[in-house]
Amino acid sequence: MDGDLLQRFDEHITGKGYANRSEALRDLVRADLVDAHLQRDGLAVATLTLVYDHHVRELSEKLTDMQHELGEHVVSTLHVHLDHDHCLEVIVLRGPAGLIQTAADRLLATKGVEHGRLVATALPGHTHHHDDRQHQGTR
Ligand code: NI
C-alpha cells in the first residue's frame, strides 16, 4: 500500500479515536464480513438515512412513491424537517438483503438526495437460508 494512502488512513482513524492501525483494520474486516454474511443469508433489517432538499421538484413525492412500492418491506419512516430547505428521513426496512440494497441504492441515487447511508444487519432468527440464487444482487 502506498505511503500517502497509509498516512491518510492513519490520520482518519486517529480522528475516529482508534489507538492503532490494527484495531481499525479489525473493525473494517468485521464490517466486510457482516456484509458478506448478509449477501449469503438473505433476510435483513436495515435503516436507511436520507437528507434531502425538499425544494427539488417532486422529490418528496418520488421518495414516498418508492416507499409505497416497497410495501411491507418498509416497516416505519421517521421524518424530520431539519431546516427551511432540508428534510431528514430514517426508513426502517426489512426483507431480502438484495431487495433492500437495491431499494436503498435507488433512493440514495434520486436527484436532490444530498446525504445518506444504509446500515443493514442479518435478521435475527432468519439467518442461514443459503438460497444464493435469490440474493445474488446484493452489493
Ligand atoms: Ni420535511
PDB file of C-alpha atoms and ligand atoms in Angstrom:
ATOM      1  CA  MET A   1       0.000   0.000   0.000  1.00  0.00           C
ATOM      2  CA  ASP A   2       1.428   3.400  -0.846  1.00  0.00           C
ATOM      3  CA  GLY A   3       2.693   5.654   1.922  1.00  0.00           C
ATOM      4  CA  ASP A   4       0.411   8.586   1.187  1.00  0.00           C
ATOM      5  CA  LEU A   5      -2.696   6.404   1.430  1.00  0.00           C
ATOM      6  CA  LEU A   6      -1.478   4.862   4.691  1.00  0.00           C
ATOM      7  CA  GLN A   7      -0.775   8.296   6.153  1.00  0.00           C
ATOM      8  CA  ARG A   8      -4.277   9.495   5.267  1.00  0.00           C
ATOM      9  CA  PHE A   9      -5.736   6.318   6.747  1.00  0.00           C
ATOM     10  CA  ASP A  10      -3.762   6.819   9.984  1.00  0.00           C
ATOM     11  CA  GLU A  11      -4.964  10.427  10.271  1.00  0.00           C
ATOM     12  CA  HIS A  12      -8.526   9.335   9.600  1.00  0.00           C
ATOM     13  CA  ILE A  13      -8.538   6.583  12.237  1.00  0.00           C
ATOM     14  CA  THR A  14      -6.773   8.761  14.815  1.00  0.00           C
ATOM     15  CA  GLY A  15      -9.597  11.264  14.318  1.00  0.00           C
ATOM     16  CA  LYS A  16     -12.077   8.469  14.953  1.00  0.00           C
ATOM     17  CA  GLY A  17     -10.350   7.624  18.226  1.00  0.00           C
ATOM     18  CA  TYR A  18      -8.533   4.421  17.277  1.00  0.00           C
ATOM     19  CA  ALA A  19      -5.355   3.783  19.256  1.00  0.00           C
ATOM     20  CA  ASN A  20      -3.652   1.965  16.399  1.00  0.00           C
ATOM     21  CA  ARG A  21      -3.974   0.753  12.846  1.00  0.00           C
ATOM     22  CA  SER A  22      -4.627  -2.890  13.721  1.00  0.00           C
ATOM     23  CA  GLU A  23      -7.742  -2.017  15.756  1.00  0.00           C
ATOM     24  CA  ALA A  24      -9.118  -0.025  12.843  1.00  0.00           C
ATOM     25  CA  LEU A  25      -8.319  -2.812  10.360  1.00  0.00           C
ATOM     26  CA  ARG A  26     -10.021  -5.356  12.618  1.00  0.00           C
ATOM     27  CA  ASP A  27     -13.258  -3.311  12.563  1.00  0.00           C
ATOM     28  CA  LEU A  28     -13.055  -2.898   8.791  1.00  0.00           C
ATOM     29  CA  VAL A  29     -12.620  -6.638   8.335  1.00  0.00           C
ATOM     30  CA  ARG A  30     -15.567  -7.326  10.657  1.00  0.00           C
ATOM     31  CA  ALA A  31     -17.785  -4.895   8.754  1.00  0.00           C
ATOM     32  CA  ASP A  32     -16.814  -6.526   5.487  1.00  0.00           C
ATOM     33  CA  LEU A  33     -17.594  -9.986   6.865  1.00  0.00           C
ATOM     34  CA  VAL A  34     -21.014  -8.781   8.058  1.00  0.00           C
ATOM     35  CA  ASP A  35     -21.691  -7.561   4.520  1.00  0.00           C
ATOM     36  CA  ALA A  36     -20.590 -10.884   3.063  1.00  0.00           C
ATOM     37  CA  HIS A  37     -22.776 -12.721   5.573  1.00  0.00           C
ATOM     38  CA  LEU A  38     -25.791 -10.630   4.530  1.00  0.00           C
ATOM     39  CA  GLN A  39     -25.135 -11.423   0.906  1.00  0.00           C
ATOM     40  CA  ARG A  40     -25.306 -15.145   1.549  1.00  0.00           C
ATOM     41  CA  ASP A  41     -28.010 -15.429   4.136  1.00  0.00           C
ATOM     42  CA  GLY A  42     -30.889 -13.445   2.831  1.00  0.00           C
ATOM     43  CA  LEU A  43     -33.227 -11.702   5.208  1.00  0.00           C
ATOM     44  CA  ALA A  44     -32.079  -8.456   6.753  1.00  0.00           C
ATOM     45  CA  VAL A  45     -33.230  -5.470   8.727  1.00  0.00           C
ATOM     46  CA  ALA A  46     -31.849  -2.065   7.909  1.00  0.00           C
ATOM     47  CA  THR A  47     -32.128   1.633   8.477  1.00  0.00           C
ATOM     48  CA  LEU A  48     -31.709   3.974   5.574  1.00  0.00           C
ATOM     49  CA  THR A  49     -30.961   7.584   6.489  1.00  0.00           C
ATOM     50  CA  LEU A  50     -31.550  10.270   3.872  1.00  0.00           C
ATOM     51  CA  VAL A  51     -31.007  14.021   3.939  1.00  0.00           C
ATOM     52  CA  TYR A  52     -32.609  15.806   1.033  1.00  0.00           C
ATOM     53  CA  ASP A  53     -33.557  19.204  -0.275  1.00  0.00           C
ATOM     54  CA  HIS A  54     -37.329  19.291  -0.284  1.00  0.00           C
ATOM     55  CA  HIS A  55     -37.394  22.208  -2.747  1.00  0.00           C
ATOM     56  CA  VAL A  56     -36.237  19.869  -5.521  1.00  0.00           C
ATOM     57  CA  ARG A  57     -39.255  19.399  -7.759  1.00  0.00           C
ATOM     58  CA  GLU A  58     -41.441  16.406  -6.845  1.00  0.00           C
ATOM     59  CA  LEU A  59     -38.651  14.842  -4.765  1.00  0.00           C
ATOM     60  CA  SER A  60     -40.778  14.206  -1.657  1.00  0.00           C
ATOM     61  CA  GLU A  61     -43.440  12.580  -3.842  1.00  0.00           C
ATOM     62  CA  LYS A  62     -40.866  10.418  -5.626  1.00  0.00           C
ATOM     63  CA  LEU A  63     -39.367   9.208  -2.348  1.00  0.00           C
ATOM     64  CA  THR A  64     -42.818   8.463  -0.954  1.00  0.00           C
ATOM     65  CA  ASP A  65     -43.872   6.616  -4.136  1.00  0.00           C
ATOM     66  CA  MET A  66     -40.758   4.423  -3.942  1.00  0.00           C
ATOM     67  CA  GLN A  67     -41.587   3.549  -0.358  1.00  0.00           C
ATOM     68  CA  HIS A  68     -45.173   2.665  -1.287  1.00  0.00           C
ATOM     69  CA  GLU A  69     -43.828   0.336  -3.999  1.00  0.00           C
ATOM     70  CA  LEU A  70     -41.777  -1.442  -1.335  1.00  0.00           C
ATOM     71  CA  GLY A  71     -44.973  -2.228   0.557  1.00  0.00           C
ATOM     72  CA  GLU A  72     -44.469  -4.351   3.654  1.00  0.00           C
ATOM     73  CA  HIS A  73     -40.680  -4.044   3.350  1.00  0.00           C
ATOM     74  CA  VAL A  74     -40.954  -0.541   4.782  1.00  0.00           C
ATOM     75  CA  VAL A  75     -41.557  -1.055   8.489  1.00  0.00           C
ATOM     76  CA  SER A  76     -41.543   2.576   9.551  1.00  0.00           C
ATOM     77  CA  THR A  77     -40.410   6.017   8.479  1.00  0.00           C
ATOM     78  CA  LEU A  78     -39.323   8.940  10.628  1.00  0.00           C
ATOM     79  CA  HIS A  79     -39.436  12.355   9.011  1.00  0.00           C
ATOM     80  CA  VAL A  80     -37.767  15.450  10.491  1.00  0.00           C
ATOM     81  CA  HIS A  81     -37.988  18.925   8.927  1.00  0.00           C
ATOM     82  CA  LEU A  82     -34.349  19.878   9.579  1.00  0.00           C
ATOM     83  CA  ASP A  83     -34.407  23.484   8.445  1.00  0.00           C
ATOM     84  CA  HIS A  84     -36.036  25.657   5.787  1.00  0.00           C
ATOM     85  CA  ASP A  85     -34.566  23.586   2.946  1.00  0.00           C
ATOM     86  CA  HIS A  86     -33.789  20.140   4.275  1.00  0.00           C
ATOM     87  CA  CYS A  87     -35.595  17.057   5.435  1.00  0.00           C
ATOM     88  CA  LEU A  88     -34.138  14.049   7.220  1.00  0.00           C
ATOM     89  CA  GLU A  89     -35.766  10.691   6.736  1.00  0.00           C
ATOM     90  CA  VAL A  90     -34.930   7.443   8.505  1.00  0.00           C
ATOM     91  CA  ILE A  91     -36.553   4.444   6.853  1.00  0.00           C
ATOM     92  CA  VAL A  92     -36.631   1.072   8.594  1.00  0.00           C
ATOM     93  CA  LEU A  93     -36.557  -1.744   6.048  1.00  0.00           C
ATOM     94  CA  ARG A  94     -36.995  -5.475   6.374  1.00  0.00           C
ATOM     95  CA  GLY A  95     -36.713  -8.186   3.741  1.00  0.00           C
ATOM     96  CA  PRO A  96     -34.277  -9.936   1.392  1.00  0.00           C
ATOM     97  CA  ALA A  97     -30.886  -8.227   1.639  1.00  0.00           C
ATOM     98  CA  GLY A  98     -30.653  -7.849  -2.134  1.00  0.00           C
ATOM     99  CA  LEU A  99     -34.028  -6.143  -2.360  1.00  0.00           C
ATOM    100  CA  ILE A 100     -33.150  -3.778   0.480  1.00  0.00           C
ATOM    101  CA  GLN A 101     -29.798  -2.906  -1.082  1.00  0.00           C
ATOM    102  CA  THR A 102     -31.377  -2.234  -4.472  1.00  0.00           C
ATOM    103  CA  ALA A 103     -34.114  -0.084  -2.948  1.00  0.00           C
ATOM    104  CA  ALA A 104     -31.562   1.865  -0.896  1.00  0.00           C
ATOM    105  CA  ASP A 105     -29.382   2.434  -3.959  1.00  0.00           C
ATOM    106  CA  ARG A 106     -32.384   3.805  -5.872  1.00  0.00           C
ATOM    107  CA  LEU A 107     -33.450   6.090  -3.026  1.00  0.00           C
ATOM    108  CA  LEU A 108     -29.888   7.350  -2.484  1.00  0.00           C
ATOM    109  CA  ALA A 109     -29.406   7.996  -6.208  1.00  0.00           C
ATOM    110  CA  THR A 110     -32.548  10.105  -6.504  1.00  0.00           C
ATOM    111  CA  LYS A 111     -31.757  13.664  -7.609  1.00  0.00           C
ATOM    112  CA  GLY A 112     -31.891  16.015  -4.638  1.00  0.00           C
ATOM    113  CA  VAL A 113     -30.840  13.439  -2.039  1.00  0.00           C
ATOM    114  CA  GLU A 114     -27.694  15.001  -0.582  1.00  0.00           C
ATOM    115  CA  HIS A 115     -26.519  12.506   2.004  1.00  0.00           C
ATOM    116  CA  GLY A 116     -27.438   9.048   3.030  1.00  0.00           C
ATOM    117  CA  ARG A 117     -26.362   5.725   4.369  1.00  0.00           C
ATOM    118  CA  LEU A 118     -27.734   2.228   4.670  1.00  0.00           C
ATOM    119  CA  VAL A 119     -26.960   0.257   7.812  1.00  0.00           C
ATOM    120  CA  ALA A 120     -28.045  -3.362   7.469  1.00  0.00           C
ATOM    121  CA  THR A 121     -27.761  -6.476   9.556  1.00  0.00           C
ATOM    122  CA  ALA A 122     -28.954 -10.057   9.230  1.00  0.00           C
ATOM    123  CA  LEU A 123     -32.414 -10.501  10.697  1.00  0.00           C
ATOM    124  CA  PRO A 124     -32.038 -12.382  13.999  1.00  0.00           C
ATOM    125  CA  GLY A 125     -33.532 -15.853  13.750  1.00  0.00           C
ATOM    126  CA  HIS A 126     -33.691 -15.775   9.959  1.00  0.00           C
ATOM    127  CA  THR A 127     -30.099 -16.452   9.004  1.00  0.00           C
ATOM    128  CA  HIS A 128     -28.656 -19.425   7.154  1.00  0.00           C
ATOM    129  CA  HIS A 129     -31.180 -19.733   4.381  1.00  0.00           C
ATOM    130  CA  HIS A 130     -28.331 -20.327   1.921  1.00  0.00           C
ATOM    131  CA  ASP A 131     -30.545 -19.633  -1.058  1.00  0.00           C
ATOM    132  CA  ASP A 132     -27.857 -17.888  -3.089  1.00  0.00           C
ATOM    133  CA  ARG A 133     -29.829 -17.809  -6.334  1.00  0.00           C
ATOM    134  CA  GLN A 134     -32.319 -15.419  -4.829  1.00  0.00           C
ATOM    135  CA  HIS A 135     -29.813 -12.957  -3.377  1.00  0.00           C
ATOM    136  CA  GLN A 136     -27.156 -12.522  -5.985  1.00  0.00           C
ATOM    137  CA  GLY A 137     -27.985  -8.876  -6.432  1.00  0.00           C
ATOM    138  CA  THR A 138     -26.665  -7.906  -3.019  1.00  0.00           C
ATOM    139  CA  ARG A 139     -23.843  -5.341  -3.088  1.00  0.00           C
TER     140      ARG A 139
HETATM  141 NI    NI B   1     -39.666  17.795   5.860  1.00  0.00          NI
END
